[in-house]
Short mmCIF file of C-alpha atoms in Angstrom, two decimals:
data_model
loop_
_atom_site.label_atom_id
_atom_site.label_comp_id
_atom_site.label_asym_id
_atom_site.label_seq_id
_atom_site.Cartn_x
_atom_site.Cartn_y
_atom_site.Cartn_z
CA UNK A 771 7.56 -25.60 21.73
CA UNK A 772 5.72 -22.16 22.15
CA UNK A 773 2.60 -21.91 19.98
CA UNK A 774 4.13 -19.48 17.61
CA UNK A 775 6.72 -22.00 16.78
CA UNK A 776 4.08 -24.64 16.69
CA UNK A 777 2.10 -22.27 14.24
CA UNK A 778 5.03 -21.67 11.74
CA UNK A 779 5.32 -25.25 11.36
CA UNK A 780 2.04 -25.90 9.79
CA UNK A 781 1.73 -22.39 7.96
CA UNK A 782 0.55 -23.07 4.14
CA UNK A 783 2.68 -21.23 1.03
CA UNK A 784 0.51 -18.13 -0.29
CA UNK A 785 0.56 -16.93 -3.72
CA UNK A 786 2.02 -13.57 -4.23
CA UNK A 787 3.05 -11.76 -7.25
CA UNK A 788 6.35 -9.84 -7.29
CA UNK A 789 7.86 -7.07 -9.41
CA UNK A 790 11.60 -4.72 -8.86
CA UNK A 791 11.53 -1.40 -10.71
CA UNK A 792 14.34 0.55 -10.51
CA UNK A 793 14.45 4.67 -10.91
CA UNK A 794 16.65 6.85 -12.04
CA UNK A 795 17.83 10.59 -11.25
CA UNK A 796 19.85 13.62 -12.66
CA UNK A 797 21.91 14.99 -10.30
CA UNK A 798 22.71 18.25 -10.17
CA UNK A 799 23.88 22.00 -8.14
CA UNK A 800 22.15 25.08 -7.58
CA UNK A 801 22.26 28.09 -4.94
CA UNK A 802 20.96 25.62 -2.49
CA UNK A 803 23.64 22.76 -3.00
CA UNK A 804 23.47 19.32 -4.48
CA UNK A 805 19.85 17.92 -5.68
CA UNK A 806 18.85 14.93 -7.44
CA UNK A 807 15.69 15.30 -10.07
CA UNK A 808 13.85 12.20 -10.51
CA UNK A 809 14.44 11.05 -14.28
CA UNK A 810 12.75 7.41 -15.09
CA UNK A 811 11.86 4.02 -14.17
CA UNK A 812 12.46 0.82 -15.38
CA UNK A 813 11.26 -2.20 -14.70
CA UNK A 814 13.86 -4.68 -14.31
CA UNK A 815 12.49 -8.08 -13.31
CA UNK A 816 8.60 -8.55 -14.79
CA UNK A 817 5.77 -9.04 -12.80
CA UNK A 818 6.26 -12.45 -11.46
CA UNK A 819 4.38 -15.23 -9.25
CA UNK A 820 5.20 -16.78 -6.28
CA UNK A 821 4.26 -19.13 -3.73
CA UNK A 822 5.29 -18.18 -0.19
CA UNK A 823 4.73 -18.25 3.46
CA UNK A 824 4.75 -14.74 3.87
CA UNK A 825 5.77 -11.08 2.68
CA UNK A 826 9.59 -11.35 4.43
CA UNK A 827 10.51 -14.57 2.59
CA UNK A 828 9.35 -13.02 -1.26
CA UNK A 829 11.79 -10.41 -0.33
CA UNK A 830 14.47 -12.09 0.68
CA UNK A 831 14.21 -14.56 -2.74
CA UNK A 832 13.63 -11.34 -4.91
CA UNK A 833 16.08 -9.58 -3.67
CA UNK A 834 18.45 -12.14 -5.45
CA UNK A 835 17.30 -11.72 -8.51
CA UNK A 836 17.90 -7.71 -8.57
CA UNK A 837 20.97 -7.58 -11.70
CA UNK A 838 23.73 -6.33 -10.38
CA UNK A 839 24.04 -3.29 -11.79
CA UNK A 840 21.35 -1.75 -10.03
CA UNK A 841 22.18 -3.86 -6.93
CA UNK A 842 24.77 -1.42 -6.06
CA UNK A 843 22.15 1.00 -5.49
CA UNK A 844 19.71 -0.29 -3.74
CA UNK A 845 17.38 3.21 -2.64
CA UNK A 846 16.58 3.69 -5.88
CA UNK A 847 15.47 -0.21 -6.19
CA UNK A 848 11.88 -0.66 -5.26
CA UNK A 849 10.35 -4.20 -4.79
CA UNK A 850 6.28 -4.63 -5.21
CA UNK A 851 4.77 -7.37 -3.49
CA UNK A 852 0.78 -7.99 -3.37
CA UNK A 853 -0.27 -11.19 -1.99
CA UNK A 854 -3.62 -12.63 -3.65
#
């Protein structure tokens, strides 16, 4: 076992808090082709806490919770993680 394995093993949960907004743009043409103009944002799963060993692993759970609907497109999902 190296010591970063040994580490991991032993590494408390955190608390973070979590929140996925989602934004929205017009697309459009002019002279200098296609363009998209930012339009809104929505927040789409509340601000939310967590207990976790690190950043990577609140990601990967929120990332499941994203509706489908905006799933589809995920640049224009953005998750927001602070850790406490």
């Amino acid at each position: 076992i190296t010591d970063f394995q040994e580490k991991g093993k032993d590494m408390k949960k955190r608390l973070f808090q979590y929140a996925v907004i989602v934004h929205t743009y017009e697309e459009g043409t002019n002279s200098g082709g296609n363009f998209k103009n930012y339009k809104d944002s929505q927040m789409v799963v509340e601000p939310t806490n967590i207990l976790a060993k690190d950043e990577k692993e609140v990601v990967f759970k929120v990332t499941r919770l994203i509706p489908a609907e905006h799933a589809s497109d995920p640049d224009n999902v953005e998750i927001l993680v602070r850790n406490f």
